[in-house]
mmCIF file of C-alpha atoms in Angstrom:
data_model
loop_
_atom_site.group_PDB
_atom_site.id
_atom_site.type_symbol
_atom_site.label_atom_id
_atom_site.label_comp_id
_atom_site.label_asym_id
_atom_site.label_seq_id
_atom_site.Cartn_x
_atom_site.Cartn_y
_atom_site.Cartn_z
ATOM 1 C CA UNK A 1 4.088 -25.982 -81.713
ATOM 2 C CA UNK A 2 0.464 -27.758 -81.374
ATOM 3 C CA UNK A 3 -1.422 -28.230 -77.987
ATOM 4 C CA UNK A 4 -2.480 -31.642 -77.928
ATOM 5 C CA UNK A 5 -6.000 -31.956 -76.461
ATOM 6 C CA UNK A 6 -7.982 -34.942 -74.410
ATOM 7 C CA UNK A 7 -11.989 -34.447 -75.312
ATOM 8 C CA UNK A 8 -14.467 -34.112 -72.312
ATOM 9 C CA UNK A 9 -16.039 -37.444 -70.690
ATOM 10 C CA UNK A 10 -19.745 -36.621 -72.543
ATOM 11 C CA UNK A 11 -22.951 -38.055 -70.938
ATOM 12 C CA UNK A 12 -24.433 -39.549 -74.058
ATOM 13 C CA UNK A 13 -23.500 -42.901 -75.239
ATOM 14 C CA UNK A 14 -21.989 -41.460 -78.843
ATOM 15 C CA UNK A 15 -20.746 -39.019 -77.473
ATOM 16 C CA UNK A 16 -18.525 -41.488 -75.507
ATOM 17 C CA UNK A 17 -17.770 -43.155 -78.390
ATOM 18 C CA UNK A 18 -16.680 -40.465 -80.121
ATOM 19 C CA UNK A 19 -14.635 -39.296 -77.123
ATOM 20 C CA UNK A 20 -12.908 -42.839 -76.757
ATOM 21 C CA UNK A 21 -11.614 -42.530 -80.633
ATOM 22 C CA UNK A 22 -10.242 -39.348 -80.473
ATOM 23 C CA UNK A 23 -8.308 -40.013 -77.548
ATOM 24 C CA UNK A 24 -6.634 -43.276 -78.864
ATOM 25 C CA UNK A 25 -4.559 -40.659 -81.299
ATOM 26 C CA UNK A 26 -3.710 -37.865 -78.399
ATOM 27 C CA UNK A 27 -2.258 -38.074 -74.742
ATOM 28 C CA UNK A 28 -1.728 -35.975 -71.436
ATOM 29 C CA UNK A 29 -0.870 -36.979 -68.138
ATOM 30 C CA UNK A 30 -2.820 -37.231 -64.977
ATOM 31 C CA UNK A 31 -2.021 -36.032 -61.536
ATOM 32 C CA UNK A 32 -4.218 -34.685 -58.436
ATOM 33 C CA UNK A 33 -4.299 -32.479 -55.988
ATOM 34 C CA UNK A 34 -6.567 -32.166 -52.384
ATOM 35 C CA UNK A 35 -6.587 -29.898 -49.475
ATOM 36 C CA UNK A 36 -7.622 -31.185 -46.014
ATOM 37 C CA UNK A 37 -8.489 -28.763 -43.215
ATOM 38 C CA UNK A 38 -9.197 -30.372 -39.816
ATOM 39 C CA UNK A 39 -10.212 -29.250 -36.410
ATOM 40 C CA UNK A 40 -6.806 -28.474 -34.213
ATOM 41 C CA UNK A 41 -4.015 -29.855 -37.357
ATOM 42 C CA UNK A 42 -2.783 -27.380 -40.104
ATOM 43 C CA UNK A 43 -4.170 -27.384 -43.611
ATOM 44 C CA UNK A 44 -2.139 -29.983 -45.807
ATOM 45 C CA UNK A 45 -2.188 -30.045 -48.912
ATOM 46 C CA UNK A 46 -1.155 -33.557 -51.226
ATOM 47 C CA UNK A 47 -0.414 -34.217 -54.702
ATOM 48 C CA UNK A 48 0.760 -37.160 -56.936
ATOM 49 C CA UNK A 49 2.539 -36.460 -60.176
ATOM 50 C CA UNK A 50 1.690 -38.975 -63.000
ATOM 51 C CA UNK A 51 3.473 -39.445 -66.143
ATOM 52 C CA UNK A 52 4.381 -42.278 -67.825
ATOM 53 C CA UNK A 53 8.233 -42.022 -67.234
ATOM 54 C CA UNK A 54 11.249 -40.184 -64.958
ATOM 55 C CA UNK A 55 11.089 -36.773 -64.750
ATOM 56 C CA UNK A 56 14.427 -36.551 -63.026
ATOM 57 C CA UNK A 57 12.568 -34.800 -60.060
ATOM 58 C CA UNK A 58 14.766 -33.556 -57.483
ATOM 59 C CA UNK A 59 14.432 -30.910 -54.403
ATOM 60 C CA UNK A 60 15.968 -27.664 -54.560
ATOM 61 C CA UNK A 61 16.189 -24.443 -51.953
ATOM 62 C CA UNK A 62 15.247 -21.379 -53.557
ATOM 63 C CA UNK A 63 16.594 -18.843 -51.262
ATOM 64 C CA UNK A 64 15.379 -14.873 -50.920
ATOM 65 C CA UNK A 65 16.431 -12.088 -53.139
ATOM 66 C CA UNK A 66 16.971 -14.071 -56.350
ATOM 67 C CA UNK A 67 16.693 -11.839 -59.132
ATOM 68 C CA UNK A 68 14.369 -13.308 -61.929
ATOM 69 C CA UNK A 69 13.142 -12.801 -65.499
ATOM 70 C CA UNK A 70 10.370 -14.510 -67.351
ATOM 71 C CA UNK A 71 12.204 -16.327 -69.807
ATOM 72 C CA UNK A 72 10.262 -14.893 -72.669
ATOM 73 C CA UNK A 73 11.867 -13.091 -76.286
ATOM 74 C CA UNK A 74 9.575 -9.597 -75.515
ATOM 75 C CA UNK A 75 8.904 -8.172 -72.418
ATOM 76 C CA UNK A 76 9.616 -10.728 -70.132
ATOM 77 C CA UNK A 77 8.177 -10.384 -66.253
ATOM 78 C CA UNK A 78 10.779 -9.341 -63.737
ATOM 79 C CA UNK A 79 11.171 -9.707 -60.372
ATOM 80 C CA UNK A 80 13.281 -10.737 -57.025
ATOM 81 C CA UNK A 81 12.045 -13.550 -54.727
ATOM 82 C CA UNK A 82 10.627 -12.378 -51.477
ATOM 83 C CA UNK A 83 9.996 -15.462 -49.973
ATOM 84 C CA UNK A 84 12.291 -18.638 -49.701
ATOM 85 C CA UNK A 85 10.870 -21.999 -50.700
ATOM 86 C CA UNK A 86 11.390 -25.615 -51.221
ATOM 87 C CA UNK A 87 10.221 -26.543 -54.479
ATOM 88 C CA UNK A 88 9.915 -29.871 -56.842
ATOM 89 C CA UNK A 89 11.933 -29.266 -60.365
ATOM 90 C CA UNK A 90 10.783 -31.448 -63.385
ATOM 91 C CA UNK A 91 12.825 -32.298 -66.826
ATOM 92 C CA UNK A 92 15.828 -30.374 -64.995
ATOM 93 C CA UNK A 93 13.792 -27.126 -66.420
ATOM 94 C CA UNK A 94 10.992 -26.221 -64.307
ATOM 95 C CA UNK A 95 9.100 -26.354 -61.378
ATOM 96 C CA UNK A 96 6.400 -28.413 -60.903
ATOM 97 C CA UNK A 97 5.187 -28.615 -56.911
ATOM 98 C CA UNK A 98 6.199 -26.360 -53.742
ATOM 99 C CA UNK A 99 6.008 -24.465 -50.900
ATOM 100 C CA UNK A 100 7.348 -21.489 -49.202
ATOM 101 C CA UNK A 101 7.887 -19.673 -46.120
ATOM 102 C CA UNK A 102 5.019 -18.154 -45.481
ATOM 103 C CA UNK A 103 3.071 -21.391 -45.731
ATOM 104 C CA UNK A 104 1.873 -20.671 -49.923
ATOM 105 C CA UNK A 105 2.046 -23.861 -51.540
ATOM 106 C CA UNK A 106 1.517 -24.394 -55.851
ATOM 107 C CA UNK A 107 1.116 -26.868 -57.675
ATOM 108 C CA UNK A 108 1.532 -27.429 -61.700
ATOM 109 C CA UNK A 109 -1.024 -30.267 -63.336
ATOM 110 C CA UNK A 110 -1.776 -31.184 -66.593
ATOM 111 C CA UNK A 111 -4.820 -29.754 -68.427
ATOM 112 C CA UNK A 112 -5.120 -30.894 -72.014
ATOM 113 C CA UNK A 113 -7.796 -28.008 -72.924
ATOM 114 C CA UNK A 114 -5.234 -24.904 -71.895
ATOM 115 C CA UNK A 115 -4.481 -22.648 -74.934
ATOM 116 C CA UNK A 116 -2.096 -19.873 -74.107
ATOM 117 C CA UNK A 117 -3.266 -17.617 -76.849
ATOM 118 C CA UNK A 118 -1.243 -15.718 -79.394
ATOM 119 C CA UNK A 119 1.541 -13.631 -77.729
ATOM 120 C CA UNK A 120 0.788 -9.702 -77.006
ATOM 121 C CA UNK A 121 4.323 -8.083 -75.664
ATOM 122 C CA UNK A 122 2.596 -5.327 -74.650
ATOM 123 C CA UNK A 123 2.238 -7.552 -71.612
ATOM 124 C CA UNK A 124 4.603 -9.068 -69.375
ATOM 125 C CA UNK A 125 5.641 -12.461 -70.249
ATOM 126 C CA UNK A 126 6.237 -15.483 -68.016
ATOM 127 C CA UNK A 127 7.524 -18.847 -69.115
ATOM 128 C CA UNK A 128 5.231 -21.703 -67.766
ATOM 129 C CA UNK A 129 8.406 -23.207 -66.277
ATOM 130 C CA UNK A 130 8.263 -20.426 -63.601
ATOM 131 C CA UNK A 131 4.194 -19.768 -63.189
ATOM 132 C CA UNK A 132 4.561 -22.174 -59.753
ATOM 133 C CA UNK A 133 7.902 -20.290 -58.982
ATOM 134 C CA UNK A 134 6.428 -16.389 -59.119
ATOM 135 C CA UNK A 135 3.695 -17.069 -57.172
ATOM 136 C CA UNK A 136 5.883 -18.715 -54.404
ATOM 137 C CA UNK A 137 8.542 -16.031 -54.568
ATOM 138 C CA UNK A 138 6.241 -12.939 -54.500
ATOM 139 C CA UNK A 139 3.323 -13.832 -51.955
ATOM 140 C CA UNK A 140 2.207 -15.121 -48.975
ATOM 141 C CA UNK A 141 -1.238 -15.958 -48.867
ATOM 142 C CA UNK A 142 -3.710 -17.028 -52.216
ATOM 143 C CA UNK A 143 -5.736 -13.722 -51.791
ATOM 144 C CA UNK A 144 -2.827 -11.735 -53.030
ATOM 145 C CA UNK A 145 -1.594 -14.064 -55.235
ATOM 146 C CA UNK A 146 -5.204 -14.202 -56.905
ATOM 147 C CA UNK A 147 -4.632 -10.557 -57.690
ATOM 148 C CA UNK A 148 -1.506 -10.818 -59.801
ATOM 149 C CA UNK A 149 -2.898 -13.554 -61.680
ATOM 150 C CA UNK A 150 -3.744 -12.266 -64.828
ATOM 151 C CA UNK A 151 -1.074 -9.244 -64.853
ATOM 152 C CA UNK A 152 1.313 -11.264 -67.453
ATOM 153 C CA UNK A 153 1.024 -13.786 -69.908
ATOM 154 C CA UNK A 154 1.765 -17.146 -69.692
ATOM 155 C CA UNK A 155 3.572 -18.715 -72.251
ATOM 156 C CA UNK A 156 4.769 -22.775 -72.977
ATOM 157 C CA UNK A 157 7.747 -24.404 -73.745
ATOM 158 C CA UNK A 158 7.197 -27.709 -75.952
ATOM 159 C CA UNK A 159 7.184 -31.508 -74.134
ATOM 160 C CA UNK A 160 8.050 -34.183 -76.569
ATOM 161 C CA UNK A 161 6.607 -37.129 -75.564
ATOM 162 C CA UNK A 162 6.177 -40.633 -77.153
ATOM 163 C CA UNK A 163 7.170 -38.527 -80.319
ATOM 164 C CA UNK A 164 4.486 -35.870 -80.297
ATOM 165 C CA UNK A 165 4.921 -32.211 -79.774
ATOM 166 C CA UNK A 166 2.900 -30.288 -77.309
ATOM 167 C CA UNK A 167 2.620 -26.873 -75.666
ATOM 168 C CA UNK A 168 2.900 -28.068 -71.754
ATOM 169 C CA UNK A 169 -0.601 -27.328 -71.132
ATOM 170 C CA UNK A 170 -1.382 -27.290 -67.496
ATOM 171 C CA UNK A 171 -3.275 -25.696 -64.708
ATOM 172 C CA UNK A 172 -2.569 -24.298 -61.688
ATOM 173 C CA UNK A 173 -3.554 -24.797 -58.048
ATOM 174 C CA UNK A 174 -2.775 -22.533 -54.798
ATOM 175 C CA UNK A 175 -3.146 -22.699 -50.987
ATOM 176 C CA UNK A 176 -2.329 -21.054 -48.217
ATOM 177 C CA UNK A 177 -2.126 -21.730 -44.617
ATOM 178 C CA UNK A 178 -5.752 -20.174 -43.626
ATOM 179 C CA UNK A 179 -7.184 -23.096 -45.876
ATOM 180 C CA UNK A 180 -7.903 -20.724 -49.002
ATOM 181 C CA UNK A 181 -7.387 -22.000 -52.392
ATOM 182 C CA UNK A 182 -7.473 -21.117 -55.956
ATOM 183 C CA UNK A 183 -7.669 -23.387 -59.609
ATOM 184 C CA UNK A 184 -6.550 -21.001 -62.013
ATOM 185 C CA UNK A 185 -6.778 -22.093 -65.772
ATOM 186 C CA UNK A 186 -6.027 -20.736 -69.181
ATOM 187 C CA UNK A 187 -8.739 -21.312 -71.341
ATOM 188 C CA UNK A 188 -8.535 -19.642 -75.437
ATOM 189 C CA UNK A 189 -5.481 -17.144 -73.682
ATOM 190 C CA UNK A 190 -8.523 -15.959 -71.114
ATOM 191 C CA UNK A 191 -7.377 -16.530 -67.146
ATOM 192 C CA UNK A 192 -10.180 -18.354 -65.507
ATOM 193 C CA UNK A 193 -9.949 -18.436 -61.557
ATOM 194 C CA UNK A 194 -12.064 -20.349 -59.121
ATOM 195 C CA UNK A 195 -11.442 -18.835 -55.534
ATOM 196 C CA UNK A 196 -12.121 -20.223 -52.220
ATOM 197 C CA UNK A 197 -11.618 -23.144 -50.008
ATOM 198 C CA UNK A 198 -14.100 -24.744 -50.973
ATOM 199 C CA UNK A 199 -12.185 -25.828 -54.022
ATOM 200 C CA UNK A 200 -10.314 -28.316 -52.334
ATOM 201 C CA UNK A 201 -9.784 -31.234 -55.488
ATOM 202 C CA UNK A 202 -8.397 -31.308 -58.452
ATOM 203 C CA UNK A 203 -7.693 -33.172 -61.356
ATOM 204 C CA UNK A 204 -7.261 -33.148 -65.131
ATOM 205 C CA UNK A 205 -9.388 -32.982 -68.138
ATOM 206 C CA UNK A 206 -11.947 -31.674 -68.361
ATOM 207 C CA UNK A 207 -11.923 -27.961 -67.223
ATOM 208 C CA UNK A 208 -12.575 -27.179 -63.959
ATOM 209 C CA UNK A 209 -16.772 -26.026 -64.113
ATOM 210 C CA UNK A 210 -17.020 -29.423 -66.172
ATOM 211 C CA UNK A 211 -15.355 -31.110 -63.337
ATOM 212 C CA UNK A 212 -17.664 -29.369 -60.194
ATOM 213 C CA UNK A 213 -20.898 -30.400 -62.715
ATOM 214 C CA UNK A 214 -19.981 -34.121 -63.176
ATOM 215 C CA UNK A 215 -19.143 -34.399 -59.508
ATOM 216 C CA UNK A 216 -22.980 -33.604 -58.298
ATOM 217 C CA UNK A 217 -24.130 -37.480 -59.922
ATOM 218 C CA UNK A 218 -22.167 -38.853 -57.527
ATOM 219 C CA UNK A 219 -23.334 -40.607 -53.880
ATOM 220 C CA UNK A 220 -22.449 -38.397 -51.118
ATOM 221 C CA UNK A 221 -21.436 -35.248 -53.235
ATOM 222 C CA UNK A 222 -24.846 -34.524 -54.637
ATOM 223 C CA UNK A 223 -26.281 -37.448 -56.544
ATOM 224 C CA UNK A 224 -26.923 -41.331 -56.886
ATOM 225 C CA UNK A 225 -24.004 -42.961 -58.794
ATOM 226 C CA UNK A 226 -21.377 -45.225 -56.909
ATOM 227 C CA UNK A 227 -18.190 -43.497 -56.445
ATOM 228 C CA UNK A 228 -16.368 -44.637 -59.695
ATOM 229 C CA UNK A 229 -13.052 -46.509 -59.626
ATOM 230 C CA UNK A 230 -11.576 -46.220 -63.061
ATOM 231 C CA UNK A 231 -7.963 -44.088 -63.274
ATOM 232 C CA UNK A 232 -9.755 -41.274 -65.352
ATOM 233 C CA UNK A 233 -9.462 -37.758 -64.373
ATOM 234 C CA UNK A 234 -13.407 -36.951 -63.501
ATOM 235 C CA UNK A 235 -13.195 -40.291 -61.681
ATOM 236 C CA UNK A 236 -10.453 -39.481 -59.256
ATOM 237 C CA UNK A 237 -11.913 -36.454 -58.866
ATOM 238 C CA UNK A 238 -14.873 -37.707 -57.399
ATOM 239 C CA UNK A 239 -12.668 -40.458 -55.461
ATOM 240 C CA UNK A 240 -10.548 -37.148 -53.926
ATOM 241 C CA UNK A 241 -13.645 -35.769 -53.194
ATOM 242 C CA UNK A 242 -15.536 -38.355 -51.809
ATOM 243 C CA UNK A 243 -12.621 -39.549 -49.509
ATOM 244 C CA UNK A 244 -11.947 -36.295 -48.017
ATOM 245 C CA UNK A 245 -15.659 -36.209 -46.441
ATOM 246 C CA UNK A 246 -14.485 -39.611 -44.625
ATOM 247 C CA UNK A 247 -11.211 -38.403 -43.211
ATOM 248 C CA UNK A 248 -12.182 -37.573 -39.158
ATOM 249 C CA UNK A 249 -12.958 -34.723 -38.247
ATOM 250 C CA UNK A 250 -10.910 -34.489 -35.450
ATOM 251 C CA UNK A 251 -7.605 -36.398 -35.804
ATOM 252 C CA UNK A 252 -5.770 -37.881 -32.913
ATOM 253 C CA UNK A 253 -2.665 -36.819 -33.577
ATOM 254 C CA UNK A 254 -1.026 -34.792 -36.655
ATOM 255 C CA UNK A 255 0.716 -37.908 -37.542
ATOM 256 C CA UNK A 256 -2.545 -39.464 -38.618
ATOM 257 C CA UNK A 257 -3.971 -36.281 -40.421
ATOM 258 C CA UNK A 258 -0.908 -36.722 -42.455
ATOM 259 C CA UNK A 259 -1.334 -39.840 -42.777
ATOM 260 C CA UNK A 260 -4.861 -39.326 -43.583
ATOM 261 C CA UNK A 261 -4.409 -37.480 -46.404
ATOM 262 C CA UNK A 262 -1.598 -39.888 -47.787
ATOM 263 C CA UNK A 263 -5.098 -42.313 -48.038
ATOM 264 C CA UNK A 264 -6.223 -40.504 -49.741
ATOM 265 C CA UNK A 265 -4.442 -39.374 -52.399
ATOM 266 C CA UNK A 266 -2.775 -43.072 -52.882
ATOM 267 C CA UNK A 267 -6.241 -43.619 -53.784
ATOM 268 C CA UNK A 268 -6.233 -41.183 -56.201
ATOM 269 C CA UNK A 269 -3.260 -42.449 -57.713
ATOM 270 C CA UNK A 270 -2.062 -44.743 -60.306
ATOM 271 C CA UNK A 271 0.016 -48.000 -60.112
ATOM 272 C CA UNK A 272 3.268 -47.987 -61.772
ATOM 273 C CA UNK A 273 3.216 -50.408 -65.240
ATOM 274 C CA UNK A 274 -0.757 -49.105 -65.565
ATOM 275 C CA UNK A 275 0.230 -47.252 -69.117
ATOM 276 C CA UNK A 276 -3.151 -48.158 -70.841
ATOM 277 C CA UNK A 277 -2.707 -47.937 -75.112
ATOM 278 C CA UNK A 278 -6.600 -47.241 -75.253
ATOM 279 C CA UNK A 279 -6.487 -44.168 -72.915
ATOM 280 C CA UNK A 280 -2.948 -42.426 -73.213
ATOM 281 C CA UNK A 281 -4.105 -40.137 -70.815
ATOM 282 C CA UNK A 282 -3.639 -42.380 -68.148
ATOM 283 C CA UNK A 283 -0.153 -42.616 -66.596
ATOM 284 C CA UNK A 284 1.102 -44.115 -63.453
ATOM 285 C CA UNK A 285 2.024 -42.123 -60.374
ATOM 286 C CA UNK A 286 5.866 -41.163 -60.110
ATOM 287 C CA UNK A 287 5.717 -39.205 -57.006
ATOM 288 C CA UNK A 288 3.612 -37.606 -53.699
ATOM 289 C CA UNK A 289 3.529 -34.785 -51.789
ATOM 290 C CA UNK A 290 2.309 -33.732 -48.454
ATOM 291 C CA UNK A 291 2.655 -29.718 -47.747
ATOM 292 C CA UNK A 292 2.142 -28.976 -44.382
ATOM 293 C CA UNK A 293 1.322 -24.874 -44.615
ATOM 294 C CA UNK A 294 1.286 -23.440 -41.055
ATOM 295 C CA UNK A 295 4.699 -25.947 -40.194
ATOM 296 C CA UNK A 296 6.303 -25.125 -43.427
ATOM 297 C CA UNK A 297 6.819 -29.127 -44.108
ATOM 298 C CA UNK A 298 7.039 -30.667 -47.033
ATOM 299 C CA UNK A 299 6.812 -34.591 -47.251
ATOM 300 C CA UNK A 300 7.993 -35.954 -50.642
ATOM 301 C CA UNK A 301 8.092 -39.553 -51.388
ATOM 302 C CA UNK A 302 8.797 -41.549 -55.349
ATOM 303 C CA UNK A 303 6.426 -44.605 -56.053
ATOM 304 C CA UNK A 304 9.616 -46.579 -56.988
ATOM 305 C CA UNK A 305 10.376 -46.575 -53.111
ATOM 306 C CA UNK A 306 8.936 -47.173 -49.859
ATOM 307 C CA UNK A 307 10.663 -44.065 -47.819
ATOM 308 C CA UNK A 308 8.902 -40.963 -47.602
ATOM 309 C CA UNK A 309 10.741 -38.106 -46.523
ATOM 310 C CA UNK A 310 10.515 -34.882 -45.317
ATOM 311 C CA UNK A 311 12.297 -31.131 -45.330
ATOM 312 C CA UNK A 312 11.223 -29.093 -42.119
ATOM 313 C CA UNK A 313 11.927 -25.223 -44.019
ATOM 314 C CA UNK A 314 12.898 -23.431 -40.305
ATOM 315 C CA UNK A 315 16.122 -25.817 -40.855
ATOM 316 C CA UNK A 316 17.214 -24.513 -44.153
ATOM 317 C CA UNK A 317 18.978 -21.107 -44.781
ATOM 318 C CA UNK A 318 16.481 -19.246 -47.273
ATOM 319 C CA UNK A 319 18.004 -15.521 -46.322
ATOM 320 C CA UNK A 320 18.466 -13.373 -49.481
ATOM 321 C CA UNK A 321 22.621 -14.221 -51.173
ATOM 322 C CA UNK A 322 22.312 -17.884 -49.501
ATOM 323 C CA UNK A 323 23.467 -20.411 -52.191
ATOM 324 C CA UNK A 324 20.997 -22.355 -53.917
ATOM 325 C CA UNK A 325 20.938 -26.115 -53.005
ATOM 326 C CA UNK A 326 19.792 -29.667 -54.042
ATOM 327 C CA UNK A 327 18.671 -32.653 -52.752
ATOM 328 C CA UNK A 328 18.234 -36.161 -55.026
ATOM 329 C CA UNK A 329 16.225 -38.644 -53.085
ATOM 330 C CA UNK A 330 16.757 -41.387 -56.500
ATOM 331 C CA UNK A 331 20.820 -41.023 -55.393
ATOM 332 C CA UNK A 332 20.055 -41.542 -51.921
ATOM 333 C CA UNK A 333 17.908 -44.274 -51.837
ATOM 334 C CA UNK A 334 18.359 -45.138 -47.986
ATOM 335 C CA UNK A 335 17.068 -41.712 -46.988
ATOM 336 C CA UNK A 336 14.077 -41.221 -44.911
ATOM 337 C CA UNK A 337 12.399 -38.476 -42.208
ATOM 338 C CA UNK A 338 13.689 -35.534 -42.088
ATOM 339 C CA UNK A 339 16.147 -34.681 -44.715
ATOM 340 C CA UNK A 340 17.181 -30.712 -44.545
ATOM 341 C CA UNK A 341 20.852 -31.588 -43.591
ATOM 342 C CA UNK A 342 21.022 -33.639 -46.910
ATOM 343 C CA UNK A 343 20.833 -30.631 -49.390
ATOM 344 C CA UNK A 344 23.981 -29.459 -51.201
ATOM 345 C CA UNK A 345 25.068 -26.357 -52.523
ATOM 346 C CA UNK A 346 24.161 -26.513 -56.265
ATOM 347 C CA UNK A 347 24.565 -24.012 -58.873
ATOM 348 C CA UNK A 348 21.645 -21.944 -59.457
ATOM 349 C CA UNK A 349 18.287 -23.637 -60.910
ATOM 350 C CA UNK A 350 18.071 -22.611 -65.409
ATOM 351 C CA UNK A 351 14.314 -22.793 -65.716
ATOM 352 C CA UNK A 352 13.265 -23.386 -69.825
ATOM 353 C CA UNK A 353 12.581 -20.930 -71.565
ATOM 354 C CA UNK A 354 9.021 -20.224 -73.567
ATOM 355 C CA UNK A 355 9.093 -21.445 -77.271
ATOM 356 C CA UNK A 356 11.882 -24.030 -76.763
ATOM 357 C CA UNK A 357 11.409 -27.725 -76.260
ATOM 358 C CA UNK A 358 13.096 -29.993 -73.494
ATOM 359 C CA UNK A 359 15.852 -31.944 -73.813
ATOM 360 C CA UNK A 360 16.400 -33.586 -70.813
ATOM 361 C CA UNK A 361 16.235 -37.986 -70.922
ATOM 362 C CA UNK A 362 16.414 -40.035 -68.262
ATOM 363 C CA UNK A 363 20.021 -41.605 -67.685
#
């Protein structure tokens, strides 16, 4: 398997060039992530997921006391979920987006420079399907999640897409209800973690210190460019960032902090049809979420359709031996609000395993 990489937006004008040519023959897809904390609301946290097709996302309930494994040949990370959670699952193999009940939320986004490394089983290994999952099932806040970080290895299973292999390369973000927040990366098998609230954006290529350095040319965050517009990573980074210094201070109501946020990250996103041939790394938006961490409410909405929806987790059963259960918003297409009584017992969730590539098509 072969990790498909996106070069770096350069500041010279060859360099550019050079960067535009090489990315005509390589692709990843784009997706970001803020966190908004406001005087007298709860921290929320929203995402959009871009790819340039179905990922068969659904909802699922991932009660307490599930006994897990890593999903890795050799020494494989094991564990039993202390928390409950409500999570996103991708490809019908993994999971992507979440949050659980002590108000931790993760996120999975693409990050065409990760490289996993070469695999060392005298560590514990952990499929990349699950790296969202662990940390939602073993912690409550991003301080002690921080400190498990790099205690196992993180290993890919294989996307292909368009034809071409690749190694799911992505990134990692974490929040928890106080407002604190954590990138983690995987840079040449090394863990790299930024830690602290004040790391409230993210995107996509390039790596996260190349991302904080580009953002300082920019009007309002440090420099004198206009906020750019394009659908590139570093540009909706700065638009995330940007955007978030105009929300209000002090919202009127917690309906319009959510909906505050849901500005901003729709612009941040990407229309559907926008698959550009000249820069595969851009990809249109598929789906949004809203985490609300000190309500434990998650707001979920597809770009394909105009409902948003939302699972309040004090209404679902998360004790330890409840079933596992599933919700399919793109088989209910008249749902809206608050959609906890719509989940059904399912069997439990098969994440992918590292070193094997996913099947799954859309119907």
């Amino acid at each position: 398997m072969r990790n498909l990489r996106l070069p770096n937006r350069l500041l010279t004008t060859a360099a550019v060039a050079v960067s535009c040519l090489a990315a005509a023959g390589s692709f990843s897809h784009a997706c970001s992530r803020t966190l908004w904390k406001s005087e007298g609301q709860p921290v929320l946290v929203g995402r959009t997921m871009d790819w340039t097709g179905k990922m068969g996302t659904k909802l699922q309930v991932m009660p307490r006391g599930i006994a897990r494994e890593g999903m890795t040949d050799q020494n494989p990370l094991k564990w039993t979920s202390k928390y409950g959670s409500v999570v996103a699952t991708i490809w019908d193999g993994a999971t992507s987006d979440g949050i659980n009940e002590a108000g931790l939320n993760a996120n999975l986004l693409y990050l065409a420079e990760t490289k996993y490394g070469d695999r060392d089983p005298t560590r514990p290994g952990l499929a990349v399907s699950l790296w969202a999952q662990y940390f939602l099932d073993n912690f409550a806040t991003v301080a002690e999640a921080v400190k498990a970080a790099d205690s196992f290895q993180v290993k890919p299973f294989e996307l292909i897409h368009q034809g071409e292999p690749a190694d799911a390369p992505v990134h990692l973000s974490l929040a928890d209800a106080s407002g604190d927040s954590a990138i983690i990366e995987i840079i040449d098998g090394k863990t790299r973690i930024h830690h602290g609230p004040q790391y409230n954006v993210m995107t996509n290529s390039p790596v996260y210190d190349q991302q904080l350095v580009l953002l300082k040319q920019y009007q309002g965050l440090g420099g004198k460019k206009p906020i750019p517009g394009t659908m590139d990573a570093e540009d909706r980074f700065a638009r995330g960032a940007f955007y978030l210094t105009k929300l209000p201070k002090k919202p009127e109501s917690y309906q319009e902090a959510v909906a505050g946020v849901l500005t901003v990250m729709r612009n941040m996103a990407t229309p559907l049809g926008a698959v550009d041939p000249v820069k595969p790394n851009v990809s249109p938006t598929q789906w949004t979420t809203i985490c609300d961490l000190k309500n434990k409410r998650y707001y979920f909405e597809f770009s394909r359709m105009p409902n948003v929806v939302w699972v309040d987790l004090d209404k679902l059963d998360l004790s330890e031996g409840a079933s596992e259960q599933r919700f399919d918003l793109a088989n209910d297409i008249e749902a809206a609000g608050e959609v906890s009584g719509k989940f059904r017992k399912c069997d439990p969730f098969i994440f992918q395993k590292a070193g094997t590539a996913v099947t799954w098509k859309p119907e």
